[in-house]
Amino acid sequence: MKTLIIAAHPDLQASRINRAWTEAAQKQAETTVHLLYEAYPDKKIDVAREQTLLENHDRLIFQYPLYWYSTPPLLKQWFDEVLTYGWAFGPGGDRLKGKEIGIAISTSGTAASYQPGGYNLFTIRDIAKPVEALANYVSARYLPPFALHNAHHVTDEEIADSQAAYVKHLVEAQPVRYEALEVY
């Protein structure tokens, strides 16, 4: 399975976690790491290039630091411009059908803060619902989120452990299974 990691960190060199993850991922066979902010410092996205990248991979991972409970701005722009009508959805828009889509995110909050009743009120899975909905909308299969919390306080050992866990996740993660819903 060919994996494409779209890493969207505005200052990757200053990031301990996302930089470590991209370095680990770049060593994996059948894995392409695409550094979005390096590719488009002018914010002018080459849609045809991006769509070709997507078509040539089976598993798509969006890797980013959590920004105000969402993605960094360039990744949101990327979604808006690359996932077009007639290509990703709508009549003839089946290019992502059957592919796997997931996220890998770092947060500044603790794991406990991303629980019901915690400081942030919601789980990472809840916060990631827009990407899960996106996967459903383009007929892709959604992978469970991968996350590392407490970004400003993790130790070098915790980062090394997260690199190994990330590589394992890239290889072994299985799509989320949904229960059939009864409609009344």
PDB file of C-alpha atoms in Angstrom:
ATOM      1  CA  MET A   1       0.000   0.000   0.000  1.00  0.00           C
ATOM      2  CA  LYS A   2       1.417   3.368  -1.027  1.00  0.00           C
ATOM      3  CA  THR A   3       1.034   6.048   1.625  1.00  0.00           C
ATOM      4  CA  LEU A   4       1.042   9.806   1.099  1.00  0.00           C
ATOM      5  CA  ILE A   5       1.611  11.998   4.133  1.00  0.00           C
ATOM      6  CA  ILE A   6       0.581  15.583   3.597  1.00  0.00           C
ATOM      7  CA  ALA A   7       2.450  17.371   6.371  1.00  0.00           C
ATOM      8  CA  ALA A   8       1.020  20.821   7.015  1.00  0.00           C
ATOM      9  CA  HIS A   9       3.116  22.543   9.643  1.00  0.00           C
ATOM     10  CA  PRO A  10       3.807  26.255   9.027  1.00  0.00           C
ATOM     11  CA  ASP A  11       7.243  26.034  10.686  1.00  0.00           C
ATOM     12  CA  LEU A  12       8.315  22.415  10.504  1.00  0.00           C
ATOM     13  CA  GLN A  13      11.932  23.094  11.485  1.00  0.00           C
ATOM     14  CA  ALA A  14      10.768  24.587  14.791  1.00  0.00           C
ATOM     15  CA  SER A  15       8.489  21.627  15.517  1.00  0.00           C
ATOM     16  CA  ARG A  16       9.939  18.815  17.567  1.00  0.00           C
ATOM     17  CA  ILE A  17       6.996  16.458  17.065  1.00  0.00           C
ATOM     18  CA  ASN A  18       5.938  16.985  13.442  1.00  0.00           C
ATOM     19  CA  ARG A  19       9.566  17.160  12.313  1.00  0.00           C
ATOM     20  CA  ALA A  20      10.312  13.880  14.118  1.00  0.00           C
ATOM     21  CA  TRP A  21       7.257  12.244  12.560  1.00  0.00           C
ATOM     22  CA  THR A  22       8.171  13.344   9.038  1.00  0.00           C
ATOM     23  CA  GLU A  23      11.752  12.142   9.511  1.00  0.00           C
ATOM     24  CA  ALA A  24      10.512   8.718  10.633  1.00  0.00           C
ATOM     25  CA  ALA A  25       7.957   8.509   7.814  1.00  0.00           C
ATOM     26  CA  GLN A  26      10.507   9.458   5.143  1.00  0.00           C
ATOM     27  CA  LYS A  27      12.453   6.281   5.991  1.00  0.00           C
ATOM     28  CA  GLN A  28       9.483   4.025   5.267  1.00  0.00           C
ATOM     29  CA  ALA A  29       9.124   2.110   2.021  1.00  0.00           C
ATOM     30  CA  GLU A  30       6.138   3.001  -0.149  1.00  0.00           C
ATOM     31  CA  THR A  31       5.697   6.300   1.721  1.00  0.00           C
ATOM     32  CA  THR A  32       5.826   9.794   0.254  1.00  0.00           C
ATOM     33  CA  VAL A  33       6.059  12.767   2.594  1.00  0.00           C
ATOM     34  CA  HIS A  34       4.729  15.955   1.021  1.00  0.00           C
ATOM     35  CA  LEU A  35       5.620  19.120   2.956  1.00  0.00           C
ATOM     36  CA  LEU A  36       2.776  21.446   2.096  1.00  0.00           C
ATOM     37  CA  TYR A  37       4.225  24.701   3.451  1.00  0.00           C
ATOM     38  CA  GLU A  38       7.557  24.050   1.702  1.00  0.00           C
ATOM     39  CA  ALA A  39       5.823  23.213  -1.572  1.00  0.00           C
ATOM     40  CA  TYR A  40       3.625  26.315  -1.495  1.00  0.00           C
ATOM     41  CA  PRO A  41       5.286  29.180   0.415  1.00  0.00           C
ATOM     42  CA  ASP A  42       3.300  31.577  -1.797  1.00  0.00           C
ATOM     43  CA  LYS A  43       0.031  29.726  -0.988  1.00  0.00           C
ATOM     44  CA  LYS A  44      -0.593  29.104  -4.719  1.00  0.00           C
ATOM     45  CA  ILE A  45      -1.515  25.430  -4.859  1.00  0.00           C
ATOM     46  CA  ASP A  46      -0.879  23.422  -8.030  1.00  0.00           C
ATOM     47  CA  VAL A  47      -4.175  21.535  -8.065  1.00  0.00           C
ATOM     48  CA  ALA A  48      -3.256  19.168 -10.924  1.00  0.00           C
ATOM     49  CA  ARG A  49      -0.001  18.194  -9.169  1.00  0.00           C
ATOM     50  CA  GLU A  50      -1.834  17.558  -5.897  1.00  0.00           C
ATOM     51  CA  GLN A  51      -4.558  15.495  -7.547  1.00  0.00           C
ATOM     52  CA  THR A  52      -1.935  13.363  -9.296  1.00  0.00           C
ATOM     53  CA  LEU A  53      -0.206  12.758  -5.959  1.00  0.00           C
ATOM     54  CA  LEU A  54      -3.499  11.625  -4.452  1.00  0.00           C
ATOM     55  CA  GLU A  55      -4.308   9.342  -7.370  1.00  0.00           C
ATOM     56  CA  ASN A  56      -0.907   7.632  -7.042  1.00  0.00           C
ATOM     57  CA  HIS A  57      -1.367   6.654  -3.386  1.00  0.00           C
ATOM     58  CA  ASP A  58      -3.738   4.337  -1.527  1.00  0.00           C
ATOM     59  CA  ARG A  59      -3.508   5.757   2.004  1.00  0.00           C
ATOM     60  CA  LEU A  60      -3.608   9.499   2.687  1.00  0.00           C
ATOM     61  CA  ILE A  61      -2.527  10.904   6.052  1.00  0.00           C
ATOM     62  CA  PHE A  62      -2.971  14.569   6.891  1.00  0.00           C
ATOM     63  CA  GLN A  63      -0.355  15.440   9.510  1.00  0.00           C
ATOM     64  CA  TYR A  64      -0.558  18.762  11.332  1.00  0.00           C
ATOM     65  CA  PRO A  65      -0.558  20.581  14.658  1.00  0.00           C
ATOM     66  CA  LEU A  66      -4.061  21.291  15.923  1.00  0.00           C
ATOM     67  CA  TYR A  67      -4.890  24.968  15.282  1.00  0.00           C
ATOM     68  CA  TRP A  68      -7.931  26.289  17.107  1.00  0.00           C
ATOM     69  CA  TYR A  69      -9.561  22.847  16.935  1.00  0.00           C
ATOM     70  CA  SER A  70      -8.917  22.623  13.225  1.00  0.00           C
ATOM     71  CA  THR A  71      -6.215  22.408  10.572  1.00  0.00           C
ATOM     72  CA  PRO A  72      -3.579  25.026   9.755  1.00  0.00           C
ATOM     73  CA  PRO A  73      -4.827  27.532   7.139  1.00  0.00           C
ATOM     74  CA  LEU A  74      -2.911  26.129   4.155  1.00  0.00           C
ATOM     75  CA  LEU A  75      -4.353  22.657   4.682  1.00  0.00           C
ATOM     76  CA  LYS A  76      -7.887  24.070   4.765  1.00  0.00           C
ATOM     77  CA  GLN A  77      -7.111  25.947   1.545  1.00  0.00           C
ATOM     78  CA  TRP A  78      -5.725  22.705   0.108  1.00  0.00           C
ATOM     79  CA  PHE A  79      -8.997  20.884   0.881  1.00  0.00           C
ATOM     80  CA  ASP A  80     -11.009  23.686  -0.731  1.00  0.00           C
ATOM     81  CA  GLU A  81      -8.944  23.827  -3.922  1.00  0.00           C
ATOM     82  CA  VAL A  82      -7.829  20.224  -4.503  1.00  0.00           C
ATOM     83  CA  LEU A  83     -10.945  18.223  -3.628  1.00  0.00           C
ATOM     84  CA  THR A  84     -13.005  19.503  -6.526  1.00  0.00           C
ATOM     85  CA  TYR A  85     -16.472  18.719  -7.819  1.00  0.00           C
ATOM     86  CA  GLY A  86     -16.276  16.148 -10.596  1.00  0.00           C
ATOM     87  CA  TRP A  87     -12.920  14.903  -9.318  1.00  0.00           C
ATOM     88  CA  ALA A  88     -13.344  14.085  -5.617  1.00  0.00           C
ATOM     89  CA  PHE A  89     -17.153  14.118  -5.424  1.00  0.00           C
ATOM     90  CA  GLY A  90     -20.244  14.652  -7.538  1.00  0.00           C
ATOM     91  CA  PRO A  91     -20.814  13.122 -10.984  1.00  0.00           C
ATOM     92  CA  GLY A  92     -17.553  11.509 -12.091  1.00  0.00           C
ATOM     93  CA  GLY A  93     -15.925  12.519  -8.808  1.00  0.00           C
ATOM     94  CA  ASP A  94     -14.683   9.144  -7.680  1.00  0.00           C
ATOM     95  CA  ARG A  95     -10.887   9.546  -7.635  1.00  0.00           C
ATOM     96  CA  LEU A  96     -10.655   9.011  -3.864  1.00  0.00           C
ATOM     97  CA  LYS A  97     -13.214   6.220  -3.676  1.00  0.00           C
ATOM     98  CA  GLY A  98     -11.895   3.298  -1.626  1.00  0.00           C
ATOM     99  CA  LYS A  99      -8.721   5.077  -0.534  1.00  0.00           C
ATOM    100  CA  GLU A 100      -7.936   5.379   3.162  1.00  0.00           C
ATOM    101  CA  ILE A 101      -7.813   8.794   4.834  1.00  0.00           C
ATOM    102  CA  GLY A 102      -6.520   9.568   8.302  1.00  0.00           C
ATOM    103  CA  ILE A 103      -4.931  12.265  10.415  1.00  0.00           C
ATOM    104  CA  ALA A 104      -1.881  12.554  12.638  1.00  0.00           C
ATOM    105  CA  ILE A 105      -2.017  15.569  14.918  1.00  0.00           C
ATOM    106  CA  SER A 106      -0.095  17.133  17.731  1.00  0.00           C
ATOM    107  CA  THR A 107      -1.825  19.182  20.419  1.00  0.00           C
ATOM    108  CA  SER A 108      -0.583  21.529  23.086  1.00  0.00           C
ATOM    109  CA  GLY A 109      -3.209  20.286  25.537  1.00  0.00           C
ATOM    110  CA  THR A 110      -2.851  17.152  27.621  1.00  0.00           C
ATOM    111  CA  ALA A 111      -4.583  13.894  26.722  1.00  0.00           C
ATOM    112  CA  ALA A 112      -6.893  14.387  29.719  1.00  0.00           C
ATOM    113  CA  SER A 113      -7.993  17.760  28.349  1.00  0.00           C
ATOM    114  CA  TYR A 114      -9.333  16.026  25.221  1.00  0.00           C
ATOM    115  CA  GLN A 115     -11.943  13.934  27.012  1.00  0.00           C
ATOM    116  CA  PRO A 116     -15.620  14.558  27.673  1.00  0.00           C
ATOM    117  CA  GLY A 117     -15.666  16.915  30.640  1.00  0.00           C
ATOM    118  CA  GLY A 118     -12.012  17.845  30.132  1.00  0.00           C
ATOM    119  CA  TYR A 119     -10.782  21.362  29.498  1.00  0.00           C
ATOM    120  CA  ASN A 120     -11.386  21.081  25.724  1.00  0.00           C
ATOM    121  CA  LEU A 121     -14.705  19.219  26.249  1.00  0.00           C
ATOM    122  CA  PHE A 122     -14.261  16.909  23.273  1.00  0.00           C
ATOM    123  CA  THR A 123     -12.137  13.949  22.237  1.00  0.00           C
ATOM    124  CA  ILE A 124      -9.692  14.129  19.350  1.00  0.00           C
ATOM    125  CA  ARG A 125     -12.078  11.908  17.394  1.00  0.00           C
ATOM    126  CA  ASP A 126     -14.821  14.496  17.987  1.00  0.00           C
ATOM    127  CA  ILE A 127     -12.575  17.384  16.950  1.00  0.00           C
ATOM    128  CA  ALA A 128     -11.487  15.456  13.841  1.00  0.00           C
ATOM    129  CA  LYS A 129     -15.092  14.869  12.672  1.00  0.00           C
ATOM    130  CA  PRO A 130     -14.726  17.278   9.711  1.00  0.00           C
ATOM    131  CA  VAL A 131     -11.954  15.109   8.223  1.00  0.00           C
ATOM    132  CA  GLU A 132     -13.949  11.966   8.994  1.00  0.00           C
ATOM    133  CA  ALA A 133     -16.958  13.524   7.233  1.00  0.00           C
ATOM    134  CA  LEU A 134     -14.698  14.519   4.320  1.00  0.00           C
ATOM    135  CA  ALA A 135     -13.554  10.893   3.970  1.00  0.00           C
ATOM    136  CA  ASN A 136     -17.155   9.717   3.942  1.00  0.00           C
ATOM    137  CA  TYR A 137     -18.172  12.375   1.411  1.00  0.00           C
ATOM    138  CA  VAL A 138     -15.479  11.315  -1.079  1.00  0.00           C
ATOM    139  CA  SER A 139     -16.224   7.596  -0.488  1.00  0.00           C
ATOM    140  CA  ALA A 140     -12.899   6.948   1.228  1.00  0.00           C
ATOM    141  CA  ARG A 141     -12.392   4.814   4.323  1.00  0.00           C
ATOM    142  CA  TYR A 142     -11.511   6.686   7.510  1.00  0.00           C
ATOM    143  CA  LEU A 143      -8.638   5.654   9.756  1.00  0.00           C
ATOM    144  CA  PRO A 144      -8.665   6.345  13.490  1.00  0.00           C
ATOM    145  CA  PRO A 145      -6.752   9.514  14.421  1.00  0.00           C
ATOM    146  CA  PHE A 146      -3.167   9.355  15.642  1.00  0.00           C
ATOM    147  CA  ALA A 147      -2.280  12.035  18.187  1.00  0.00           C
ATOM    148  CA  LEU A 148       0.446  13.170  20.536  1.00  0.00           C
ATOM    149  CA  HIS A 149      -0.631  15.578  23.248  1.00  0.00           C
ATOM    150  CA  ASN A 150       1.144  18.096  25.470  1.00  0.00           C
ATOM    151  CA  ALA A 151       3.465  19.172  22.649  1.00  0.00           C
ATOM    152  CA  HIS A 152       5.296  21.834  24.621  1.00  0.00           C
ATOM    153  CA  HIS A 153       6.186  19.457  27.438  1.00  0.00           C
ATOM    154  CA  VAL A 154       7.000  16.100  25.820  1.00  0.00           C
ATOM    155  CA  THR A 155      10.408  14.618  26.460  1.00  0.00           C
ATOM    156  CA  ASP A 156      12.815  13.451  23.799  1.00  0.00           C
ATOM    157  CA  GLU A 157      12.031   9.882  24.885  1.00  0.00           C
ATOM    158  CA  GLU A 158       8.292  10.460  24.430  1.00  0.00           C
ATOM    159  CA  ILE A 159       8.930  11.872  20.957  1.00  0.00           C
ATOM    160  CA  ALA A 160      11.043   8.834  20.035  1.00  0.00           C
ATOM    161  CA  ASP A 161       8.270   6.565  21.322  1.00  0.00           C
ATOM    162  CA  SER A 162       5.723   8.519  19.287  1.00  0.00           C
ATOM    163  CA  GLN A 163       7.853   8.121  16.139  1.00  0.00           C
ATOM    164  CA  ALA A 164       7.763   4.335  16.539  1.00  0.00           C
ATOM    165  CA  ALA A 165       4.038   4.405  17.287  1.00  0.00           C
ATOM    166  CA  TYR A 166       3.431   6.636  14.257  1.00  0.00           C
ATOM    167  CA  VAL A 167       5.292   4.295  11.907  1.00  0.00           C
ATOM    168  CA  LYS A 168       3.292   1.378  13.321  1.00  0.00           C
ATOM    169  CA  HIS A 169       0.072   3.354  12.850  1.00  0.00           C
ATOM    170  CA  LEU A 170       0.982   4.142   9.224  1.00  0.00           C
ATOM    171  CA  VAL A 171       1.344   0.438   8.508  1.00  0.00           C
ATOM    172  CA  GLU A 172      -1.253  -1.192  10.740  1.00  0.00           C
ATOM    173  CA  ALA A 173      -4.166   1.232  11.221  1.00  0.00           C
ATOM    174  CA  GLN A 174      -7.466  -0.233  10.084  1.00  0.00           C
ATOM    175  CA  PRO A 175     -10.415   1.808   8.825  1.00  0.00           C
ATOM    176  CA  VAL A 176     -13.157   2.674  11.285  1.00  0.00           C
ATOM    177  CA  ARG A 177     -16.157   0.396  11.012  1.00  0.00           C
ATOM    178  CA  TYR A 178     -19.558   1.981  11.268  1.00  0.00           C
ATOM    179  CA  GLU A 179     -22.614   0.305  12.684  1.00  0.00           C
ATOM    180  CA  ALA A 180     -25.619   0.201  10.403  1.00  0.00           C
ATOM    181  CA  LEU A 181     -28.074   2.868  11.497  1.00  0.00           C
ATOM    182  CA  GLU A 182     -31.770   2.239  11.730  1.00  0.00           C
ATOM    183  CA  VAL A 183     -33.787   5.018  10.169  1.00  0.00           C
ATOM    184  CA  TYR A 184     -37.205   5.633  11.643  1.00  0.00           C
TER     185      TYR A 184
END
